[in-house]
C-alpha atoms as a printed R data frame, in Angstrom:
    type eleno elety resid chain resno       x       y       z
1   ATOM     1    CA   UNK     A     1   0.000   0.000   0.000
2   ATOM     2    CA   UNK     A     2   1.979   3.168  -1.046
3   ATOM     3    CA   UNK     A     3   4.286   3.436  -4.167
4   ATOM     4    CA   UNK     A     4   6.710   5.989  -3.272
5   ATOM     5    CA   UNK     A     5  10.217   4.843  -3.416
6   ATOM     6    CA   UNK     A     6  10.209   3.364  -0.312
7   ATOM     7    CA   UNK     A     7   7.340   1.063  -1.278
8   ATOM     8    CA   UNK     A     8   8.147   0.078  -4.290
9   ATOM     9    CA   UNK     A     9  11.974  -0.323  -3.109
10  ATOM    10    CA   UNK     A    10  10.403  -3.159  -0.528
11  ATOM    11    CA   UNK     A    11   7.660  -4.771  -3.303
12  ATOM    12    CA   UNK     A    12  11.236  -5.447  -5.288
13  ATOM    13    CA   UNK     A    13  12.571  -6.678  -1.749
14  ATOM    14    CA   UNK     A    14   9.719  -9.291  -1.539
15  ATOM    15    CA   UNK     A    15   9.383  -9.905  -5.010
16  ATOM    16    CA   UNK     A    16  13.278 -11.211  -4.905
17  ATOM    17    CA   UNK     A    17  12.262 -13.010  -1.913
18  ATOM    18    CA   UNK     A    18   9.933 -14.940  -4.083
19  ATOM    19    CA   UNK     A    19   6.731 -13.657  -2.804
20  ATOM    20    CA   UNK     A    20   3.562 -12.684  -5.326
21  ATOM    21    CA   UNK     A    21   3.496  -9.012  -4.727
22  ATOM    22    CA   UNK     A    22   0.551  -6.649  -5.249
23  ATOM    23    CA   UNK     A    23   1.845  -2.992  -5.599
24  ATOM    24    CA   UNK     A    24  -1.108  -0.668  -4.437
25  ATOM    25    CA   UNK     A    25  -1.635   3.191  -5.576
26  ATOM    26    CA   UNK     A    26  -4.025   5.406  -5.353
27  ATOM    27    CA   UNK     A    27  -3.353   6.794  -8.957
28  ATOM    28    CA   UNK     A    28  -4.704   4.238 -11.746
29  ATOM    29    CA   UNK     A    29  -2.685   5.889 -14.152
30  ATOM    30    CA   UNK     A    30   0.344   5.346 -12.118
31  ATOM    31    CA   UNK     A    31  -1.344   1.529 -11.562
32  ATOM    32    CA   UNK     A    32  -1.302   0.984 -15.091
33  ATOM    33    CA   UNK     A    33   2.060   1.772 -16.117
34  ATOM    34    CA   UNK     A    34   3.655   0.155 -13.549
35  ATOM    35    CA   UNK     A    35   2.065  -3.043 -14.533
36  ATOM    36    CA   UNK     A    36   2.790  -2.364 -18.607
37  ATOM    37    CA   UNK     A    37   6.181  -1.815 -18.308
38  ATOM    38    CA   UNK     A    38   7.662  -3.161 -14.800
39  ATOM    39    CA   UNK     A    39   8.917  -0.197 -13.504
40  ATOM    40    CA   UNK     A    40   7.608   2.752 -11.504
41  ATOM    41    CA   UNK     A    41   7.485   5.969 -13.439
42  ATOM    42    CA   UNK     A    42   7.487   8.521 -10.951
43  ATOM    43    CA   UNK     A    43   9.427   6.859  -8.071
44  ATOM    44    CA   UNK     A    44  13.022   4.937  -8.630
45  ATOM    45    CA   UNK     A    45  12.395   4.469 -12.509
46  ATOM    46    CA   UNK     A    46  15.217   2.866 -13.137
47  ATOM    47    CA   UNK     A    47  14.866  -0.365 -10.876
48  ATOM    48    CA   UNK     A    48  12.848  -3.544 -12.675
49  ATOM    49    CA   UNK     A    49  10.090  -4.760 -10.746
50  ATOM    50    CA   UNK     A    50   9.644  -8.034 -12.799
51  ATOM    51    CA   UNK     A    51   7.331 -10.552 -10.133
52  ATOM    52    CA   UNK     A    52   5.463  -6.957  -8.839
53  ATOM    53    CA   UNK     A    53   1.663  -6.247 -10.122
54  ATOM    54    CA   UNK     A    54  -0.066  -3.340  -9.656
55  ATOM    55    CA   UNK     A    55  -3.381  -2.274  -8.830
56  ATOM    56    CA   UNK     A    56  -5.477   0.385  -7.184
57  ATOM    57    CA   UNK     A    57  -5.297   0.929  -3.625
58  ATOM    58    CA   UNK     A    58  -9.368   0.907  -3.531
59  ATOM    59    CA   UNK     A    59  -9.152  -2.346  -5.267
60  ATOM    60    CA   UNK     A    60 -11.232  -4.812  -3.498
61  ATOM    61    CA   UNK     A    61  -9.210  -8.017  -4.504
62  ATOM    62    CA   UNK     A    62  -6.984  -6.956  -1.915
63  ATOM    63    CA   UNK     A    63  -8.909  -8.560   0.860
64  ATOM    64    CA   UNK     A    64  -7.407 -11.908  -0.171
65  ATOM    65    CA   UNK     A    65  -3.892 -10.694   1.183
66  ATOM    66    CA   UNK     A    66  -2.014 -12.731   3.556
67  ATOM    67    CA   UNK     A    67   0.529  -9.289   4.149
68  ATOM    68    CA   UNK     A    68  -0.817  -5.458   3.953
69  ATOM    69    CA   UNK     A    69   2.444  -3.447   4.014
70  ATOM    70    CA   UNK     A    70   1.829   0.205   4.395
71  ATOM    71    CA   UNK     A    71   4.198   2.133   2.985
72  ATOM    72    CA   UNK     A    72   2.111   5.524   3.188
73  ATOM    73    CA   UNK     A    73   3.498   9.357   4.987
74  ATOM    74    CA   UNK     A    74   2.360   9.413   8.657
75  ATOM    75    CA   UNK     A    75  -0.623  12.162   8.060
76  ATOM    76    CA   UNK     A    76  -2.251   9.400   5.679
77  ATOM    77    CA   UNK     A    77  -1.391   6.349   7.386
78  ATOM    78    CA   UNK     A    78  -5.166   6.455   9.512
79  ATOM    79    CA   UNK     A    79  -6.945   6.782   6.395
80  ATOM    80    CA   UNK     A    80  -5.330   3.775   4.690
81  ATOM    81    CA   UNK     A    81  -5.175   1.542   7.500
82  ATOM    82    CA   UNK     A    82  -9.479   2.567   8.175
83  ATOM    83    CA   UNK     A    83  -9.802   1.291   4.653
84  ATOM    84    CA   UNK     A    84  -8.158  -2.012   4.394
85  ATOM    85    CA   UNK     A    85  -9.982  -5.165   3.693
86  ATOM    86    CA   UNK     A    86 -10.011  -8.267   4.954
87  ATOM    87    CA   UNK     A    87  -7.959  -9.231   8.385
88  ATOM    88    CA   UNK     A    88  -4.612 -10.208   7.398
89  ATOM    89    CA   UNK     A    89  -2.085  -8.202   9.270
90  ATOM    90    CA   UNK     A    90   0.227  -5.335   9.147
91  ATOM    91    CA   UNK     A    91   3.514  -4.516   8.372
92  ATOM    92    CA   UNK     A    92   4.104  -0.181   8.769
93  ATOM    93    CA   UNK     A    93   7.066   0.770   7.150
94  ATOM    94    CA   UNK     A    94   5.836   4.261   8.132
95  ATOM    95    CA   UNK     A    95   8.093   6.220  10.155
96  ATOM    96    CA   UNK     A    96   6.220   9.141  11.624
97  ATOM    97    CA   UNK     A    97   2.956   9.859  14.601
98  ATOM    98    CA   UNK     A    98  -0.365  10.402  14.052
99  ATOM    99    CA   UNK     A    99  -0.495  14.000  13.361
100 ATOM   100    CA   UNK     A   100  -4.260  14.347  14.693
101 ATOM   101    CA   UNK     A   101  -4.397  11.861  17.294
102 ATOM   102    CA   UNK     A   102  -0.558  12.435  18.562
103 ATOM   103    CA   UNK     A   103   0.073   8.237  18.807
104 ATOM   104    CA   UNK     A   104   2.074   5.752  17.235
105 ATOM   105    CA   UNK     A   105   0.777   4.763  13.886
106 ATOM   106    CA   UNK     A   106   0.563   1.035  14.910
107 ATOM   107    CA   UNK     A   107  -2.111   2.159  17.580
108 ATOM   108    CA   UNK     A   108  -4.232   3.164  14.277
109 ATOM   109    CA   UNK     A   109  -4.694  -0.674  13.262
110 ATOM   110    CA   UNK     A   110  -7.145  -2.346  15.031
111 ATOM   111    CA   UNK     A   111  -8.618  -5.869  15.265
112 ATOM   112    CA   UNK     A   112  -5.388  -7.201  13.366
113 ATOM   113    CA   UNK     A   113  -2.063  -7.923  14.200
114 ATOM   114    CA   UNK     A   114   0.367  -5.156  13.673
115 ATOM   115    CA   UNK     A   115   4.417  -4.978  13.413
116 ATOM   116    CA   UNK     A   116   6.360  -2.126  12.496
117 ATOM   117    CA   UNK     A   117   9.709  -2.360  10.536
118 ATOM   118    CA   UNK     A   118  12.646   0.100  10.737
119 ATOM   119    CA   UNK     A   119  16.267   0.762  10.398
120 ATOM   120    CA   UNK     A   120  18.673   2.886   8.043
121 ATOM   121    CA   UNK     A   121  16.970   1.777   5.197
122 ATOM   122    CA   UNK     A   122  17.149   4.438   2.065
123 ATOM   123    CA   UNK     A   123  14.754   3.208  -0.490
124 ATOM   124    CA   UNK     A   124  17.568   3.906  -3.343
125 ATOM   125    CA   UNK     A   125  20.481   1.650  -1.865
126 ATOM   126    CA   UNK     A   126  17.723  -1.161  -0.776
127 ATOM   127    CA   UNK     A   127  16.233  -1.390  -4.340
128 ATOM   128    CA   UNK     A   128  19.561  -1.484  -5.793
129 ATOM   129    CA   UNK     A   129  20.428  -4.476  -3.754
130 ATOM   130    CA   UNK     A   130  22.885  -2.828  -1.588
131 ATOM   131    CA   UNK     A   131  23.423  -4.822   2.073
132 ATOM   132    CA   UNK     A   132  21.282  -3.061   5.256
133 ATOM   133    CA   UNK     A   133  19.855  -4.339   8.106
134 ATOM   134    CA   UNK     A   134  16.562  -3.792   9.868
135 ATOM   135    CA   UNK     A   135  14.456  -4.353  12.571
136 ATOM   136    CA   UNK     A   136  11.065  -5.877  13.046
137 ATOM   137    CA   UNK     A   137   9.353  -4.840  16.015
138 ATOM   138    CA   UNK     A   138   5.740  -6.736  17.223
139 ATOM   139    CA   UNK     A   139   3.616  -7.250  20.305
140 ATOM   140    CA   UNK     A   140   3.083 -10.691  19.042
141 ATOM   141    CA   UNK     A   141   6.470 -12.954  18.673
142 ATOM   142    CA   UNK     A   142   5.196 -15.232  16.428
143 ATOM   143    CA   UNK     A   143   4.546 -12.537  13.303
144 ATOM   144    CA   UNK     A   144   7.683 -10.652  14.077
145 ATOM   145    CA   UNK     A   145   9.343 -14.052  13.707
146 ATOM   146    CA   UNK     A   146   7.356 -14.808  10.511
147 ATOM   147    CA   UNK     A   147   7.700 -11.836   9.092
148 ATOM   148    CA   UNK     A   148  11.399 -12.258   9.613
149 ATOM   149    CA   UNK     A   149  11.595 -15.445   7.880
150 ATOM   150    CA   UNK     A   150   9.962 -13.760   5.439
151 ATOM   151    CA   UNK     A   151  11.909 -10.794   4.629
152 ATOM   152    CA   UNK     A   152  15.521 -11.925   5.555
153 ATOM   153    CA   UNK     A   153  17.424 -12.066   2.738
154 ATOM   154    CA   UNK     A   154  21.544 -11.867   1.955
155 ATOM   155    CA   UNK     A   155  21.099  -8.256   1.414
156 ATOM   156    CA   UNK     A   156  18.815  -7.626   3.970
157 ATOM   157    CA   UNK     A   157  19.577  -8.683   7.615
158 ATOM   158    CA   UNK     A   158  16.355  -8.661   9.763
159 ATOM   159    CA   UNK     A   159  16.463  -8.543  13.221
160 ATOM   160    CA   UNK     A   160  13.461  -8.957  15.106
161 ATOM   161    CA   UNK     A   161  12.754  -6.740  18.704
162 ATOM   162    CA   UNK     A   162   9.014  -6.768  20.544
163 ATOM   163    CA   UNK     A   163   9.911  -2.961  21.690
164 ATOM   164    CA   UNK     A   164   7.438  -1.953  20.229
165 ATOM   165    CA   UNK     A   165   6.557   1.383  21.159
166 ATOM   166    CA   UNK     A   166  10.567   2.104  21.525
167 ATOM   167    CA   UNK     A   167  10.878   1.220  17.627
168 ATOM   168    CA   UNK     A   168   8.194   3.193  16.792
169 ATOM   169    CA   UNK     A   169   9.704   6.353  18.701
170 ATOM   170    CA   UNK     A   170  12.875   6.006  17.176
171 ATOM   171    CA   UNK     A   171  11.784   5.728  13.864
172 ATOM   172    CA   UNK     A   172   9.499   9.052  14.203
173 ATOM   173    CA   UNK     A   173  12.458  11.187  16.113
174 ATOM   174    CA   UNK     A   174  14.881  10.474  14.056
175 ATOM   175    CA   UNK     A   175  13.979  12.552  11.138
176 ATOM   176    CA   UNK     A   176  13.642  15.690  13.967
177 ATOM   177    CA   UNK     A   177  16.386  14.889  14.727
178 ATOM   178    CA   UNK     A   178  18.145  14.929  10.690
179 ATOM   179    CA   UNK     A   179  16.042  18.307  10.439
180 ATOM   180    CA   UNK     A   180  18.433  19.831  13.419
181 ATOM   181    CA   UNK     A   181  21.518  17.998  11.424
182 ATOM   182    CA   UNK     A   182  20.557  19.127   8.132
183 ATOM   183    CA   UNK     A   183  20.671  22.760   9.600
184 ATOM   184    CA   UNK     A   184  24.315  22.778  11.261
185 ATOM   185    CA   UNK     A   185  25.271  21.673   7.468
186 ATOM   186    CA   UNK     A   186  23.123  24.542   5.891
187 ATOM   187    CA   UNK     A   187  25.269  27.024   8.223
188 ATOM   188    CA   UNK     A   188  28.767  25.403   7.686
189 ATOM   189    CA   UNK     A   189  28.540  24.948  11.404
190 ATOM   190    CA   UNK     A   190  31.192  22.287  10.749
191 ATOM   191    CA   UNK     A   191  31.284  18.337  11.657
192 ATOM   192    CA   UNK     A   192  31.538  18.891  15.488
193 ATOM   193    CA   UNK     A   193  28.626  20.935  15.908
194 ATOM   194    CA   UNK     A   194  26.880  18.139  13.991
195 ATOM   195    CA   UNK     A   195  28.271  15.098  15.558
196 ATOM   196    CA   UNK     A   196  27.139  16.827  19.201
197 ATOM   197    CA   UNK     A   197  23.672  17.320  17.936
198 ATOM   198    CA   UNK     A   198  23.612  14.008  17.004
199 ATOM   199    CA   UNK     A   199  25.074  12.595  20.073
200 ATOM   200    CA   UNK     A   200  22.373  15.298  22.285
201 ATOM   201    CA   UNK     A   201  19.670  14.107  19.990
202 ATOM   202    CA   UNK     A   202  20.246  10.755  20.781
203 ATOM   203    CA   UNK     A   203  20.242  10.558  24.270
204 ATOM   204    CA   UNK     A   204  16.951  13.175  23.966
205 ATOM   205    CA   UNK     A   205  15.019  10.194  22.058
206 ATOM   206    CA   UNK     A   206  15.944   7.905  24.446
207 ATOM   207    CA   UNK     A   207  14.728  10.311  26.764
208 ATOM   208    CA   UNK     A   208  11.380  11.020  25.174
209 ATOM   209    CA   UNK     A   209  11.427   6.739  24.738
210 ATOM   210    CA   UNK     A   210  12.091   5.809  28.522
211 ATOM   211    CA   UNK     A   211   9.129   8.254  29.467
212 ATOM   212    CA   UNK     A   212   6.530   6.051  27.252
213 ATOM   213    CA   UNK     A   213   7.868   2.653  28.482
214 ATOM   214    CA   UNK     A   214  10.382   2.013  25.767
215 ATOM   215    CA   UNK     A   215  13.141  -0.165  26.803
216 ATOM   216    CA   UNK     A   216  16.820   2.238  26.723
217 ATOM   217    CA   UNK     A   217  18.601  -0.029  24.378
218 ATOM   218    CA   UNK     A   218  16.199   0.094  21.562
219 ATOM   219    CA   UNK     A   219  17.336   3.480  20.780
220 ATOM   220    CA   UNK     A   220  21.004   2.362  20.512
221 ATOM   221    CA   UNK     A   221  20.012  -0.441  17.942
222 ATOM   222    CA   UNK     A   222  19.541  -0.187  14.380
223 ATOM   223    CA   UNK     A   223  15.743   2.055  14.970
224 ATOM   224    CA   UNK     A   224  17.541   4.272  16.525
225 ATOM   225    CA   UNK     A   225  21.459   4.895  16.477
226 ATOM   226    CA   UNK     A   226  21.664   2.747  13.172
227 ATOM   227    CA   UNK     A   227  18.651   5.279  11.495
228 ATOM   228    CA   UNK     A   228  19.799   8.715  13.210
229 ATOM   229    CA   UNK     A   229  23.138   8.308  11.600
230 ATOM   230    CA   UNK     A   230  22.083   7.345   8.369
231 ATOM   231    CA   UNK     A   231  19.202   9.849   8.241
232 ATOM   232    CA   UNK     A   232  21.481  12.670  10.005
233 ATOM   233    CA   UNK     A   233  24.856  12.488   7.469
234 ATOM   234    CA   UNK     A   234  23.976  10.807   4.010
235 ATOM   235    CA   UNK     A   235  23.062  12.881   0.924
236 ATOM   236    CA   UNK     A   236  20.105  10.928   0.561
237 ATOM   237    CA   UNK     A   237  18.149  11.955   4.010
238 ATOM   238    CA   UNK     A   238  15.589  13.950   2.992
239 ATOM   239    CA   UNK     A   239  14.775  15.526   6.523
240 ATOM   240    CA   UNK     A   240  18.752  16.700   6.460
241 ATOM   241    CA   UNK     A   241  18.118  17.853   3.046
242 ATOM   242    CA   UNK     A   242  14.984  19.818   3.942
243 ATOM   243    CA   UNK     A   243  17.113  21.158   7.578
244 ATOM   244    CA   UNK     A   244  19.943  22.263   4.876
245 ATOM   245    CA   UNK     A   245  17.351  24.209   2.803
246 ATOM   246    CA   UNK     A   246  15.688  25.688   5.312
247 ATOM   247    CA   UNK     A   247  18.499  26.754   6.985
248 ATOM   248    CA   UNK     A   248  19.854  28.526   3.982
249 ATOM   249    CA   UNK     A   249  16.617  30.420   3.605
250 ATOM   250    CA   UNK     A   250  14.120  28.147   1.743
251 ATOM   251    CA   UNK     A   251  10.624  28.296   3.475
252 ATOM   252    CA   UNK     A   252   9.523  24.810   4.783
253 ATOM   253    CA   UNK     A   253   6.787  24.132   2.565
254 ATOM   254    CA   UNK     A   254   9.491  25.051  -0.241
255 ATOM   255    CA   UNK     A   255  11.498  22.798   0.658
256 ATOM   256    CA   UNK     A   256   9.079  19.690   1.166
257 ATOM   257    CA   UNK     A   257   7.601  20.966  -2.197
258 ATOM   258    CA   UNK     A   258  11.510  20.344  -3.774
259 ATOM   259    CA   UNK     A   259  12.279  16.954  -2.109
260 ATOM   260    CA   UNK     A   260   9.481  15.333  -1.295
261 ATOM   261    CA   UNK     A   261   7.914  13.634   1.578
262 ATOM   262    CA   UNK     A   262   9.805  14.929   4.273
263 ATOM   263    CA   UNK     A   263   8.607  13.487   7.619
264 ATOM   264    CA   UNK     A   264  10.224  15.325  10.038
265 ATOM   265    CA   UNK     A   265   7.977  18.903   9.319
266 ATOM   266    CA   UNK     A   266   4.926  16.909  10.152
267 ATOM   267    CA   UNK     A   267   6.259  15.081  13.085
268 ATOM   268    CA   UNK     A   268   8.050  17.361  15.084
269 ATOM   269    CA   UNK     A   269   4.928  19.595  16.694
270 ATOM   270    CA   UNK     A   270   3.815  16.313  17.150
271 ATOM   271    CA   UNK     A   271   6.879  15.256  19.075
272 ATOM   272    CA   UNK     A   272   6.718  18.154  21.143
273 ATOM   273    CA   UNK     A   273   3.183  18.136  22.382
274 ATOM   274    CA   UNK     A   274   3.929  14.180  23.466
275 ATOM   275    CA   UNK     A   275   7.453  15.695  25.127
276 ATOM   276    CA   UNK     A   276   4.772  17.793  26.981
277 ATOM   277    CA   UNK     A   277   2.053  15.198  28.009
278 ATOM   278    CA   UNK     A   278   4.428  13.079  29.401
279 ATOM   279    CA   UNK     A   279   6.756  16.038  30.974
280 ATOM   280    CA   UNK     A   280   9.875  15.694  29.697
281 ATOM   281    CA   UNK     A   281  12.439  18.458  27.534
282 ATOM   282    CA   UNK     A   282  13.160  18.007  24.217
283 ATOM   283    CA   UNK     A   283  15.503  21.006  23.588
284 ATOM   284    CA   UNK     A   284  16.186  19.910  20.317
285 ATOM   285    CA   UNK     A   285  12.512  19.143  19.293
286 ATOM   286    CA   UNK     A   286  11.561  22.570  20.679
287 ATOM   287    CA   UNK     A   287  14.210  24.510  18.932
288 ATOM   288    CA   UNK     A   288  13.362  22.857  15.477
289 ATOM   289    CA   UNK     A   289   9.779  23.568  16.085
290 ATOM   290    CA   UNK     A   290  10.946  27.533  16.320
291 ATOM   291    CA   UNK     A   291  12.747  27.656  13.784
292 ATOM   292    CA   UNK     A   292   9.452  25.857  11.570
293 ATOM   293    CA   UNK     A   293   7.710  28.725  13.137
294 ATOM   294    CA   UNK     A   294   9.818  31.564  12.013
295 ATOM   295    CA   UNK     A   295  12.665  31.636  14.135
296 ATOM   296    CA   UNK     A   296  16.198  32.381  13.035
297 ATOM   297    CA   UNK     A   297  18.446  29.650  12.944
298 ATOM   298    CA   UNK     A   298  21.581  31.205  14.173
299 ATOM   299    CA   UNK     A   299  19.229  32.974  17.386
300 ATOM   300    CA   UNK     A   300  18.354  29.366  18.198
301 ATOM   301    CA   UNK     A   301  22.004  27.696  17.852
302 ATOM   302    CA   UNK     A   302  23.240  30.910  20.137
303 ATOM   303    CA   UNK     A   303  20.352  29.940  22.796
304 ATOM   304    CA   UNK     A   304  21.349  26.259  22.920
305 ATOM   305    CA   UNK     A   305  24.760  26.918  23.524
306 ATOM   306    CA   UNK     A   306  24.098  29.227  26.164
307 ATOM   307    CA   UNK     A   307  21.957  26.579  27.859
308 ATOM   308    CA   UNK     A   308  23.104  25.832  31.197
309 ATOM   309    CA   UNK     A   309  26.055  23.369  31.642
310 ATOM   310    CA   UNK     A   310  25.122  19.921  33.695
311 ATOM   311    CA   UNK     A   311  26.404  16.556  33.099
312 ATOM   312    CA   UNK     A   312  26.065  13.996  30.424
């Protein structure tokens, strides 16, 4: 469900795994060329998707599914997940919160099993074959395992976690996180400024995490050191892109408009409101939040230097 590049980079995935793969859009036209001529048009064109159909994300044949993976941004992850037929279960490979409810996205599917997959997993470098690793995180052992035996593959190393709501976390802070990142590189603030910000934003997730019952070590697995990194310092982060941009002027819709999906503008108010309800500081969160609202950057990198000193 989804044919960005990240879904149709994991529809290859499980096509090469040898499993009959139903690519879902919402765009028939989209739908029909994909199914024509084995690639996606409009998202990682170059990558063959022989074994992948493709079909409407209305269509009602999907009720037959053994597997819905949603592969959807977070604000229309509800809607989907409302919509889907049949019982089988879910696989989110959505890395965001509910933007009107405030929750984890896996809280959204009810009355089927849910599991939630996530690590430093750029669509590009999985479709092209490239080695990662992930994480598979369930309530319910037995489909985290399946789903494991499932997706494991040479190329992709899946490891499976039942921290649920700790995998979940990390995969939404993260790309706050990459915003903050992706704004030390848009001032030339230099590689220290951004390895501290990454080090700060870390142990703030973990933070946020430990507040909501997530267990402390989830956040220095592959959901959340392995994805911060990844997210915070390749080219291909698009929340570090869109922090780059901003921070050399662009407007934040401007950016999103020039990149794409870029998770981390509709996630961080989000962030901060939970930071609030369960009473913890997020300085990081908060100052990325002013600086969506108008601030100026180099105000807000003066005011969290000044911050007080304490220890680590």
């Amino acid at each position: 469900m989804g044919a960005g590049a990240w879904g149709t980079a994991f529809a290859r995935l499980l096509a090469t795994r040898g499993h009959e793969v139903l690519l879902a859009t919402r765009d028939a036209e989209q739908a029909r060329a994909i199914q024509e001529t084995g690639r996606n048009p409009r998202y990682l064109p170059t990558i063959d998707l022989e074994g992948v159909s493709a079909t409407t994300i209305d269509d009602r044949s999907l009720a037959g599914a053994d597997l819905h993976v949603v592969a959807v941004p977070s604000h229309a992850f509800a809607e989907v997940v409302r919509a889907l037929p049949g019982a089988a279960p879910v696989l989110s490979l959505t890395k965001g919160l509910d933007p009107e409810s405030g929750g984890r996205l896996s809280q959204l599917v009810e009355r089927r099993a849910v599991a939630v997959l996530s690590g430093p997993n750029f669509a590009e470098e999985i479709a092209e074959g490239l080695p990662a690793a992930a994480v598979i995180a369930s309530g319910d052992t037995r489909l985290g395992e399946e789903l494991q035996q499932a997706v494991n593959s040479m190329a992709f190393r899946v490891y499976v976690n039942d921290d649920l709501v700790g995998v979940e976390l990390c995969a939404a802070a993260k790309n706050v996180m990459a915003l903050a990142a992706g704004g030390v590189d848009g001032l030339g603030l230099g590689d220290n400024a951004k390895a501290a910000v990454i080090t700060r934003g870390l142990a703030e997730m973990a933070r946020l995490g430990e507040a909501c019952g997530a267990r402390t070590e989830t956040f220095s697995g592959l959901a959340g050191m392995g994805d911060l990194i990844a997210t915070c310092w390749s080219r291909l982060g698009r929340n570090r892109q869109a922090g780059e941009l901003i921070a050399q002027g662009a407007a934040p819709e401007d950016a999103a408009a020039q990149i794409g999906t870029v998770e981390g503008l509709t996630t961080a108010p989000v962030l901060r409101d939970l930071s609030h309800r369960v009473g913890i500081e997020l300085p990081i969160t908060e100052g990325v939040c002013r600086i969506l609202d108008g601030e100026d950057l180099n105000d807000l990198a003066a005011s969290l230097m000044g911050r007080q000193p304490t220890r680590e």
